[in-house]
mmCIF file with all atom_site columns, C-alpha atoms in Angstrom:
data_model
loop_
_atom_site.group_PDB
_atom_site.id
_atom_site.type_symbol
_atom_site.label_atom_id
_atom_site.label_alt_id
_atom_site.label_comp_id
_atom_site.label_asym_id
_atom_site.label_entity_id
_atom_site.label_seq_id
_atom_site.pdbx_PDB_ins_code
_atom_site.Cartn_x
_atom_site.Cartn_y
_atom_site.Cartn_z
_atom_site.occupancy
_atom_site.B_iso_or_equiv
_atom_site.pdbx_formal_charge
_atom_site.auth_seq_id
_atom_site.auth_comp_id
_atom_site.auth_asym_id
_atom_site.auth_atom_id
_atom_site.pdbx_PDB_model_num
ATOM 1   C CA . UNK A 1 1   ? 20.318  22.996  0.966   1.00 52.00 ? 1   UNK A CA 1
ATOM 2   C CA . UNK A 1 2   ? 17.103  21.032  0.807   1.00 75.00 ? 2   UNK A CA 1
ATOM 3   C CA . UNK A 1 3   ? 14.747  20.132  3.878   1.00 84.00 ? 3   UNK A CA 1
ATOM 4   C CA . UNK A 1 4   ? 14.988  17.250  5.385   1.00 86.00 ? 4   UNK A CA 1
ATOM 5   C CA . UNK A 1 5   ? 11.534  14.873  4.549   1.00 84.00 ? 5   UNK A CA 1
ATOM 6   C CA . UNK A 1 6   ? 10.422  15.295  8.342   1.00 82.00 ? 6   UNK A CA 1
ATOM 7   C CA . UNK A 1 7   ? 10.613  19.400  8.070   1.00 88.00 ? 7   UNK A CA 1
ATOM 8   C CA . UNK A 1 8   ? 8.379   19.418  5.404   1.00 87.00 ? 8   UNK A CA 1
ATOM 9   C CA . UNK A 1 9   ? 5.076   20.328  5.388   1.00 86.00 ? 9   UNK A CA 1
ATOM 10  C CA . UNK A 1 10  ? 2.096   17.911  3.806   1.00 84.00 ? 10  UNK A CA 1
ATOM 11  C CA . UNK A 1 11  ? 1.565   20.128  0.970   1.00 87.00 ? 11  UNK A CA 1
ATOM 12  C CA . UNK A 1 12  ? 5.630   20.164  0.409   1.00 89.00 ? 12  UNK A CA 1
ATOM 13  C CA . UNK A 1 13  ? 5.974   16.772  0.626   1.00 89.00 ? 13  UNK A CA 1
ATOM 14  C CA . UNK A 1 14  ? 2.534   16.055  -2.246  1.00 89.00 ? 14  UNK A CA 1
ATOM 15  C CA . UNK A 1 15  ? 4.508   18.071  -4.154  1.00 91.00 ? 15  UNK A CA 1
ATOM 16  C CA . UNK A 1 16  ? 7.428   16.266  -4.226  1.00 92.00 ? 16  UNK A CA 1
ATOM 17  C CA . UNK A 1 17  ? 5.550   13.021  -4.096  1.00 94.00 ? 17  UNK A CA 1
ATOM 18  C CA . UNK A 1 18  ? 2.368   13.670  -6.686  1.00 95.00 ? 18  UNK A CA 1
ATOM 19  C CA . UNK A 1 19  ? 0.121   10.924  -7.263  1.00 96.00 ? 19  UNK A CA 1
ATOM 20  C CA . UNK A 1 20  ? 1.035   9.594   -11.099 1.00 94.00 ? 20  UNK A CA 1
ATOM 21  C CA . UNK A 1 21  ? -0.126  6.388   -12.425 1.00 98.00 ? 21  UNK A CA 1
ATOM 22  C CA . UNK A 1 22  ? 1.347   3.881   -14.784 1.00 97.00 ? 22  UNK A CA 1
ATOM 23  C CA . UNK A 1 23  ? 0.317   0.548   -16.896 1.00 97.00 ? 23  UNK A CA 1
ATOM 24  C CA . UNK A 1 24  ? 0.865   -2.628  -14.913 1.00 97.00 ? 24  UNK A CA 1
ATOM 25  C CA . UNK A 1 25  ? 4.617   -3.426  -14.956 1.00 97.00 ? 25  UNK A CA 1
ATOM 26  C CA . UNK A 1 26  ? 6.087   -6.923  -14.327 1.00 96.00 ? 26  UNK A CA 1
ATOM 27  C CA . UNK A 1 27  ? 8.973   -5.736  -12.070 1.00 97.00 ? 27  UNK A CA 1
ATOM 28  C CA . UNK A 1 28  ? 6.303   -5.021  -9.290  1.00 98.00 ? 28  UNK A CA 1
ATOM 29  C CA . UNK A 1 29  ? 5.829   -8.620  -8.332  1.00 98.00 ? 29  UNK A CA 1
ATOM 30  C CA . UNK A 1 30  ? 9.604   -9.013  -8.438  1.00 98.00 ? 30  UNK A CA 1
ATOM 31  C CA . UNK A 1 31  ? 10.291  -5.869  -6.588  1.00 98.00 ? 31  UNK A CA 1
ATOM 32  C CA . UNK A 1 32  ? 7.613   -7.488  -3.973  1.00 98.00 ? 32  UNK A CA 1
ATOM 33  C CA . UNK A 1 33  ? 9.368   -10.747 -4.005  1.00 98.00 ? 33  UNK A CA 1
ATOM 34  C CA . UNK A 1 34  ? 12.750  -9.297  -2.674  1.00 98.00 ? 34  UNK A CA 1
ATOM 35  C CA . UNK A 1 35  ? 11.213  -6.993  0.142   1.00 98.00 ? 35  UNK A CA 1
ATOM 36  C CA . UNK A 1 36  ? 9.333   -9.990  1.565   1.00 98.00 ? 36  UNK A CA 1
ATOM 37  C CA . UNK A 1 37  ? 12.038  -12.277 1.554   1.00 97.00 ? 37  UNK A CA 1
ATOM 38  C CA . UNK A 1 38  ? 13.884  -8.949  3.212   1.00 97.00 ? 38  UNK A CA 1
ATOM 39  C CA . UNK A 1 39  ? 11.826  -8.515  5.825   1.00 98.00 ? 39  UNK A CA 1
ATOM 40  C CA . UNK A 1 40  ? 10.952  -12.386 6.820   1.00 96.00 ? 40  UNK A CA 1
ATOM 41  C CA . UNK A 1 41  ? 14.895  -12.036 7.627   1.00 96.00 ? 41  UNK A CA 1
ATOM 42  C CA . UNK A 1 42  ? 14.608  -8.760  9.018   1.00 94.00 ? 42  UNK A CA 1
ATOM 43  C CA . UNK A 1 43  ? 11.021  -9.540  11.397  1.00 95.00 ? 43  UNK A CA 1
ATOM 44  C CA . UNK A 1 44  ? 10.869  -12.434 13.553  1.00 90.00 ? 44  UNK A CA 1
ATOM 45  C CA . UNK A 1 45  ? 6.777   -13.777 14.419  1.00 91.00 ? 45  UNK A CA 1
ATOM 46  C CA . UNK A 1 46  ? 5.030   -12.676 11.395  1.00 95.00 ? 46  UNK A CA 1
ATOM 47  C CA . UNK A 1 47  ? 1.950   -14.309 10.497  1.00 96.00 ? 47  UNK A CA 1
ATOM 48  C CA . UNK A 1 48  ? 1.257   -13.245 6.900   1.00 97.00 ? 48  UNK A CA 1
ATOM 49  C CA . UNK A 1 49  ? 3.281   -10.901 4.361   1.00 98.00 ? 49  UNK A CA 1
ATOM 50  C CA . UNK A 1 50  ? 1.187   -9.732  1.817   1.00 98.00 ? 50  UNK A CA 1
ATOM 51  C CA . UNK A 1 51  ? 1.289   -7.950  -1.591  1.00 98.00 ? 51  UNK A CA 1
ATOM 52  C CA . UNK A 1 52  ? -1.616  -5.495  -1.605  1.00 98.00 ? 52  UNK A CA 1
ATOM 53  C CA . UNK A 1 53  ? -2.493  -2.542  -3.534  1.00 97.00 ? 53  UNK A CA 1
ATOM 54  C CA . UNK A 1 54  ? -3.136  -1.903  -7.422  1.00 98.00 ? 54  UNK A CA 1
ATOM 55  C CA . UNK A 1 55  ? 0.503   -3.387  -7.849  1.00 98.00 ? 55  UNK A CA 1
ATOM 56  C CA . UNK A 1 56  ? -1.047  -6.383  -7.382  1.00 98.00 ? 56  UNK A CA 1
ATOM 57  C CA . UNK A 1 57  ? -3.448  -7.065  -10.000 1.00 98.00 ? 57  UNK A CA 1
ATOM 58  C CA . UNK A 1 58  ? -1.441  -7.190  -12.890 1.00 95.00 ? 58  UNK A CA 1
ATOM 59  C CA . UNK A 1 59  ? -4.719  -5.841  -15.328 1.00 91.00 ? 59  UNK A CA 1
ATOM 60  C CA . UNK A 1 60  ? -4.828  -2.128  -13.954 1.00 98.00 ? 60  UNK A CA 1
ATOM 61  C CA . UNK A 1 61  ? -2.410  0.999   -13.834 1.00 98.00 ? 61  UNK A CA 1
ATOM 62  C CA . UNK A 1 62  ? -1.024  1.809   -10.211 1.00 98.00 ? 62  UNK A CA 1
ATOM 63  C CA . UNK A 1 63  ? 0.894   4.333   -8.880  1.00 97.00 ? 63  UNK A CA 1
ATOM 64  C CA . UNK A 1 64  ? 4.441   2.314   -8.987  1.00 97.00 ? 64  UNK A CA 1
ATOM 65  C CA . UNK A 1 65  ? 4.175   1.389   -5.213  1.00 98.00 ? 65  UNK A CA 1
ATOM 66  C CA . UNK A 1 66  ? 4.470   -1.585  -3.672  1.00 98.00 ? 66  UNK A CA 1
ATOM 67  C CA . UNK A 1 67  ? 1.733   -1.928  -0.930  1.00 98.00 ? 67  UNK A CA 1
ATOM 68  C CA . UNK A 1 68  ? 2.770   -4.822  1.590   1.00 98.00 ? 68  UNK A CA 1
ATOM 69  C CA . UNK A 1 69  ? 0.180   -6.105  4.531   1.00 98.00 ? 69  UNK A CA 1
ATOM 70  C CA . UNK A 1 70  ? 2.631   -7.375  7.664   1.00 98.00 ? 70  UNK A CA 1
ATOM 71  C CA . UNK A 1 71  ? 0.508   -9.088  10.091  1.00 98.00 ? 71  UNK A CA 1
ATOM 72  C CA . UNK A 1 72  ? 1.941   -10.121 13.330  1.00 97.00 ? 72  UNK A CA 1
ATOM 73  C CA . UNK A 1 73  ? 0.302   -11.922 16.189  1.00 96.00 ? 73  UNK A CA 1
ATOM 74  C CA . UNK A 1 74  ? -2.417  -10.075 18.870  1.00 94.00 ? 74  UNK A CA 1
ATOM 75  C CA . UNK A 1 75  ? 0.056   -10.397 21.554  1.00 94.00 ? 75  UNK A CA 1
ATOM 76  C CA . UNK A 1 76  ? 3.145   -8.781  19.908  1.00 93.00 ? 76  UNK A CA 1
ATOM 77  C CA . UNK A 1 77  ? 3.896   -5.079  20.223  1.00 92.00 ? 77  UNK A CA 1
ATOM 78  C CA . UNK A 1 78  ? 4.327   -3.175  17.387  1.00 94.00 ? 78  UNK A CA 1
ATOM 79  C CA . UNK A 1 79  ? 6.731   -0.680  18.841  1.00 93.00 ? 79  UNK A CA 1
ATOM 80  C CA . UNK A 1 80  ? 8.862   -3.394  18.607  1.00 94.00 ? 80  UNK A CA 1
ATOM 81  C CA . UNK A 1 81  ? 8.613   -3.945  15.194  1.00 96.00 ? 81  UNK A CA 1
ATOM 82  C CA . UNK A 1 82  ? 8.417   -0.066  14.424  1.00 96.00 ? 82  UNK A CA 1
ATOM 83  C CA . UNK A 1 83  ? 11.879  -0.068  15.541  1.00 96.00 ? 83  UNK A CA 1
ATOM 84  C CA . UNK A 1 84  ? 13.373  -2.797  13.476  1.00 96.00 ? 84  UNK A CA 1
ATOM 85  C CA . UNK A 1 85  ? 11.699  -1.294  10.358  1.00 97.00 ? 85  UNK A CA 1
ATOM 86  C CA . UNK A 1 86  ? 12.858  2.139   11.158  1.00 96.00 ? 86  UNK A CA 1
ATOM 87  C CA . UNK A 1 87  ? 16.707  0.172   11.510  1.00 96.00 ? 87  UNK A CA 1
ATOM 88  C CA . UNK A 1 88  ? 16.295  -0.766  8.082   1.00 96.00 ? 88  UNK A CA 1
ATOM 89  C CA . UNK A 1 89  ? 15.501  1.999   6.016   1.00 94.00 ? 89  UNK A CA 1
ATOM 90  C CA . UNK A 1 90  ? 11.912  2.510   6.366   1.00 96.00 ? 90  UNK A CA 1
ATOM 91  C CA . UNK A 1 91  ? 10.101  5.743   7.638   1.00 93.00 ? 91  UNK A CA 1
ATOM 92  C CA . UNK A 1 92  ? 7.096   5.568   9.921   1.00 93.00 ? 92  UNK A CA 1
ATOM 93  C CA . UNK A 1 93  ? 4.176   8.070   8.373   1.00 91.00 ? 93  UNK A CA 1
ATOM 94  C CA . UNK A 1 94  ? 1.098   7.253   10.594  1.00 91.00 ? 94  UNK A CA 1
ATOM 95  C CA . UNK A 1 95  ? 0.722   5.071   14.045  1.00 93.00 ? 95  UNK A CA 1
ATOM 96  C CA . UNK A 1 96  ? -1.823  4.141   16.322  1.00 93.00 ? 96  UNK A CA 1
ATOM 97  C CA . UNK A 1 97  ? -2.614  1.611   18.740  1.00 88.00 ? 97  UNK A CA 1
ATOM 98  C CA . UNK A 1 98  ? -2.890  -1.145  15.845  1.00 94.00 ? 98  UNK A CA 1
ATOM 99  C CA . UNK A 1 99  ? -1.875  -0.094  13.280  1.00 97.00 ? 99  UNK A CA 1
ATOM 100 C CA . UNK A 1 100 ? 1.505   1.160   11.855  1.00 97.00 ? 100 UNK A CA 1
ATOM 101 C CA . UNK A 1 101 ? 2.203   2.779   8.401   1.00 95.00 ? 101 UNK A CA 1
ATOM 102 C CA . UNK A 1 102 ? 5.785   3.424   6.905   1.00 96.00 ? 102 UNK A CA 1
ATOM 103 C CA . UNK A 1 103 ? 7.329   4.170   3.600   1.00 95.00 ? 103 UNK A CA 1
ATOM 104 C CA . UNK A 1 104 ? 10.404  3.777   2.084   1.00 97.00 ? 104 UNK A CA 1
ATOM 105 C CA . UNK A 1 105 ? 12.413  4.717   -1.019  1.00 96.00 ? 105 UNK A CA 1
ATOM 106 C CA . UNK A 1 106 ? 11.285  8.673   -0.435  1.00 92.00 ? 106 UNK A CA 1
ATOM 107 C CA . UNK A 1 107 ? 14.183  11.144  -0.377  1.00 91.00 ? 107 UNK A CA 1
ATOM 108 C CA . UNK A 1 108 ? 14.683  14.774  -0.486  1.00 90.00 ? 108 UNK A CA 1
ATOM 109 C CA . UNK A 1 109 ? 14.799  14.415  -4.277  1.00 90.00 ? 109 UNK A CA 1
ATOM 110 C CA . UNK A 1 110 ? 11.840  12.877  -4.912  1.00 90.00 ? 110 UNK A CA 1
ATOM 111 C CA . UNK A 1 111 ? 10.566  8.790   -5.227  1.00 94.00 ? 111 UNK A CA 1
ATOM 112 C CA . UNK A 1 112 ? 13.634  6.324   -5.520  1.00 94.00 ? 112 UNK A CA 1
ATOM 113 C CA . UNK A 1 113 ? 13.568  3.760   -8.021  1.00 94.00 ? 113 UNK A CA 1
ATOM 114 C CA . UNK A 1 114 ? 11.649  1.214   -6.003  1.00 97.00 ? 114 UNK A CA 1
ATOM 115 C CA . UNK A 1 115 ? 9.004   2.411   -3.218  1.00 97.00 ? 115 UNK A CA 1
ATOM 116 C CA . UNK A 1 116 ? 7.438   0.434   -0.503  1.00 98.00 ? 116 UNK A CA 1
ATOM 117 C CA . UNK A 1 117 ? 4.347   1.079   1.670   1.00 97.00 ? 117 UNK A CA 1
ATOM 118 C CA . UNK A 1 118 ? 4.354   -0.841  4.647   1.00 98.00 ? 118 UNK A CA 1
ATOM 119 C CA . UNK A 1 119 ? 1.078   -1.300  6.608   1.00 98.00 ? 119 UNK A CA 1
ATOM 120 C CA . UNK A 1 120 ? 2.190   -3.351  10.227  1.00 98.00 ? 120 UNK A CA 1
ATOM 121 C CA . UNK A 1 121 ? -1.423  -4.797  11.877  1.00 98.00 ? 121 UNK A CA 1
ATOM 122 C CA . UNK A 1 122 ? -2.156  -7.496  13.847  1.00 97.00 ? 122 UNK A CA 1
ATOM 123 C CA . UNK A 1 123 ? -3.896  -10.863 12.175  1.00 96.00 ? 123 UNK A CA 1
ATOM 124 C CA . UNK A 1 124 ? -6.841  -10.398 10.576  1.00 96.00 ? 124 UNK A CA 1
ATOM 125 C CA . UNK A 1 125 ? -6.709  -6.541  10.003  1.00 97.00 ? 125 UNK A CA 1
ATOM 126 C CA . UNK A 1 126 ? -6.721  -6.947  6.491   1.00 97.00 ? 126 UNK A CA 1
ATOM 127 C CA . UNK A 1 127 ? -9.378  -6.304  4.599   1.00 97.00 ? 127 UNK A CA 1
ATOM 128 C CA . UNK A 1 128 ? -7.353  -5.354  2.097   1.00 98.00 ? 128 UNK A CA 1
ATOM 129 C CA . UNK A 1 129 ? -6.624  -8.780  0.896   1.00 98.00 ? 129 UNK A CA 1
ATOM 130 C CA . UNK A 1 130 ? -10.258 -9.371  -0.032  1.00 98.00 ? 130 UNK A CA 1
ATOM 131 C CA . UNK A 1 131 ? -10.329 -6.525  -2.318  1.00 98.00 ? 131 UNK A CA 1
ATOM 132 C CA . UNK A 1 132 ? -7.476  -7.625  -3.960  1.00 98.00 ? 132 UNK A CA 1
ATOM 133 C CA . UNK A 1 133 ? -8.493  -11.203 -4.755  1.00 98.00 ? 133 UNK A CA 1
ATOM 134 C CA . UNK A 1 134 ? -12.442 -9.982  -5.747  1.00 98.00 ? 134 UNK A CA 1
ATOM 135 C CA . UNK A 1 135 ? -10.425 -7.391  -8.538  1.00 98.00 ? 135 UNK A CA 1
ATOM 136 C CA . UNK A 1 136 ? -7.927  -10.803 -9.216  1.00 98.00 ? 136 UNK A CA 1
ATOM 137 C CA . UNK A 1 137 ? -11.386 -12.679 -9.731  1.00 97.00 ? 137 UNK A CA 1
ATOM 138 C CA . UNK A 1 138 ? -13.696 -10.351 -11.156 1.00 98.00 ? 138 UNK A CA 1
ATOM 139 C CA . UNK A 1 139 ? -11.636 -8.215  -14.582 1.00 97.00 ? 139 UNK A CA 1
ATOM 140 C CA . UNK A 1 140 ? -14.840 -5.941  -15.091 1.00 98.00 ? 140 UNK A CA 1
ATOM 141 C CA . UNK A 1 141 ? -14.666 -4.590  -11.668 1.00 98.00 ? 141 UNK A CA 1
ATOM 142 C CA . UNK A 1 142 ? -10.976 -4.016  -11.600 1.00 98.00 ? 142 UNK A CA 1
ATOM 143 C CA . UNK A 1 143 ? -11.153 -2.376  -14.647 1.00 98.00 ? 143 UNK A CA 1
ATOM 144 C CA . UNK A 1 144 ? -14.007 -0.243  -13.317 1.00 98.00 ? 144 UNK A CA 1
ATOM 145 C CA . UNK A 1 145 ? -11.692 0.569   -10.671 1.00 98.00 ? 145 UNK A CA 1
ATOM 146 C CA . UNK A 1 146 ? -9.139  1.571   -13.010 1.00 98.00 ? 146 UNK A CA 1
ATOM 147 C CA . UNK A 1 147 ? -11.339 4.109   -14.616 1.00 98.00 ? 147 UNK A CA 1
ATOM 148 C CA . UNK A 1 148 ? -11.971 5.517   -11.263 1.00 98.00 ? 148 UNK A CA 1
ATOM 149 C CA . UNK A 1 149 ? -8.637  5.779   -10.340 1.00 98.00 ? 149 UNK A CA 1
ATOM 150 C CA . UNK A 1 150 ? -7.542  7.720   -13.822 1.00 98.00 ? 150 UNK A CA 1
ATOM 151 C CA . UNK A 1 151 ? -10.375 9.926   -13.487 1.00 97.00 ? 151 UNK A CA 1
ATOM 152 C CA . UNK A 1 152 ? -9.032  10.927  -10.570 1.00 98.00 ? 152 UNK A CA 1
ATOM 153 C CA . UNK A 1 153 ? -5.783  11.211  -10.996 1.00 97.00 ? 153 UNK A CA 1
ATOM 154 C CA . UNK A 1 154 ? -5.174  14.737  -12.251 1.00 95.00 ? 154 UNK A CA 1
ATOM 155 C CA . UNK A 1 155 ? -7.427  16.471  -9.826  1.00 97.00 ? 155 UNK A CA 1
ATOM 156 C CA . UNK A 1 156 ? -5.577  15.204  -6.840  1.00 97.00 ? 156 UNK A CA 1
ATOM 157 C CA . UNK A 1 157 ? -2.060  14.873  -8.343  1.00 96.00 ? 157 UNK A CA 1
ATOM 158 C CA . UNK A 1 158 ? -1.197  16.447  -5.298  1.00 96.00 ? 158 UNK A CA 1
ATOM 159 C CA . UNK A 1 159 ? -3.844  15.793  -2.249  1.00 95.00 ? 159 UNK A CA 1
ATOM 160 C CA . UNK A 1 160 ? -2.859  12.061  -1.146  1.00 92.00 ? 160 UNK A CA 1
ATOM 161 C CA . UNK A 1 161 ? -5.653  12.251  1.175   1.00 93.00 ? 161 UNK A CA 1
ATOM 162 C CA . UNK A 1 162 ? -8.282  13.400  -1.241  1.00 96.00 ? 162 UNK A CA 1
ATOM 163 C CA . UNK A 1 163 ? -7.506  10.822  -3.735  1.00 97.00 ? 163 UNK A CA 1
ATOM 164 C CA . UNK A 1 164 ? -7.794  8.243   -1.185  1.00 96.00 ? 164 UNK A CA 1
ATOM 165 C CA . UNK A 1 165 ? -11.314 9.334   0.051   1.00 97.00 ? 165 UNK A CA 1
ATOM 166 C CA . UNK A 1 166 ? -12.702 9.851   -3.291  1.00 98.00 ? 166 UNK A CA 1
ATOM 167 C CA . UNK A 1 167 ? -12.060 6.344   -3.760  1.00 98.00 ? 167 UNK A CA 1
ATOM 168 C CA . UNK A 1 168 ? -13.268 4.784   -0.506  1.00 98.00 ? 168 UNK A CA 1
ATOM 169 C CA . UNK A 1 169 ? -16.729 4.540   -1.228  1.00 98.00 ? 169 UNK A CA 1
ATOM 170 C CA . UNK A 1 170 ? -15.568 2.304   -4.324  1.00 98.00 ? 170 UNK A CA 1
ATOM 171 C CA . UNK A 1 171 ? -13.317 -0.032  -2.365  1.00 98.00 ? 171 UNK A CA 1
ATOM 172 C CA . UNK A 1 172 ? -15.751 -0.285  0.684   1.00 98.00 ? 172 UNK A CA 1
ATOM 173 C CA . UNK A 1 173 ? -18.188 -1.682  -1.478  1.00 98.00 ? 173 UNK A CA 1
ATOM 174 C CA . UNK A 1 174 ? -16.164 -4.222  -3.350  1.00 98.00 ? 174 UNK A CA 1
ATOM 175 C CA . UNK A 1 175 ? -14.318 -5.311  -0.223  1.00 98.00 ? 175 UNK A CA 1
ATOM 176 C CA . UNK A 1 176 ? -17.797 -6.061  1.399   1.00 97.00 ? 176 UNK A CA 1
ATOM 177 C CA . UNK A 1 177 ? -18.853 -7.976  -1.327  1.00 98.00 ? 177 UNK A CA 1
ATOM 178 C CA . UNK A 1 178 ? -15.315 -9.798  -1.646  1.00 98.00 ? 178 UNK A CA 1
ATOM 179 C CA . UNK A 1 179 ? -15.806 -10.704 2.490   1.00 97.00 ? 179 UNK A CA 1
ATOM 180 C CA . UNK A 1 180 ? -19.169 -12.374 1.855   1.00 96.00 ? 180 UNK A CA 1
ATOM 181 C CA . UNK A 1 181 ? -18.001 -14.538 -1.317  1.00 96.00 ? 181 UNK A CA 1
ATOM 182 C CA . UNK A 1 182 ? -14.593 -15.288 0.657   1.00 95.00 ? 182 UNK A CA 1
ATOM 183 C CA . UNK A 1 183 ? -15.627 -15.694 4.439   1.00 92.00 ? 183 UNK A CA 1
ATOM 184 C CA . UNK A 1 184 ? -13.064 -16.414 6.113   1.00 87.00 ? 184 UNK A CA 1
ATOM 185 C CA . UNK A 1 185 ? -10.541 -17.089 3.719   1.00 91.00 ? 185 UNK A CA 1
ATOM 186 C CA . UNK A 1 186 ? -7.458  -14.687 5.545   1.00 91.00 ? 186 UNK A CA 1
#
């Protein structure tokens, strides 16, 4: 008998779930379509519902994850909402006092067909949209990014965390730049 995802340790579960990339597929947006529309019936007061991540620039490879931005009003409270998304199939992987991370389609097997991460903030805790829409806008930099991102691939196949910081400095940069071309566009 296998453990159970929440007895495992971090290294187990890397293992299990490595970091592999893929070219752009067209499901992605579809498979993003369906879980919004899902959880606009499933979350009452959202703001914004947002497709984030490599996913969504359709030029790049990505690990095939859906990334989704919820962002709910300042005065809701997110243990709220942590408990509805836990209700409908997702797992929560990281909280603090404003934010809320969760993923879903992870079993003791290994990835499901389709796999979500969820990142629950309040309005305007999302920088992540302006990275997105400057690698939309700008081909050469997503590409760039791209690069990056297969270089790195193999050497943390199986360090989530590691893969995440060696990009940062990458994304930090771009996402400043996107936030003074795009102001206050979110």
């Amino acid at each position: 008998m296998s453990k159970k995802l929440s007895e495992m340790s971090l290294e187990e579960l890397w293992r299990l779930f490595p970091i592999f990339l893929t070219e752009h597929q067209t499901c992605w947006k579809d498979w993003y379509c369906e879980e919004e529309i899902f959880l606009k019936k499933t979350m009452p007061q959202v703001e914004r519902i947002s497709h984030i991540g490599s996913t969504a620039v359709d030029s790049i490879w990505a690990k095939p994850i859906i990334d989704i931005l919820v962002e709910v009003p300042k005065e809701c409270d997110l243990s709220y909402y942590k408990n509805l998304l836990v209700e409908n199939g997702y797992i929560c992987m990281a909280q603090s006092a404003n934010r809320l991370s969760f993923n879903k389609g992870y079993s003791e097997n290994g990835f499901d067909q389709r796999v979500f991460h969820l990142h629950l903030r309040y309005i305007g805790d999302n920088n992540e949209l302006y990275f997105r829409d400057y690698l939309i806008e700008y081909p050469d930099v997503a590409n760039e990014y791209e690069k990056l991102k297969l270089k790195l691939w193999k050497e943390y196949e199986h360090n989530r965390d590691g893969y995440t910081n060696a990009k940062a400095q990458f994304v930090e940069k771009y996402t400043k730049k996107a936030m003074l071309i795009y102001m206050d566009r979110y």
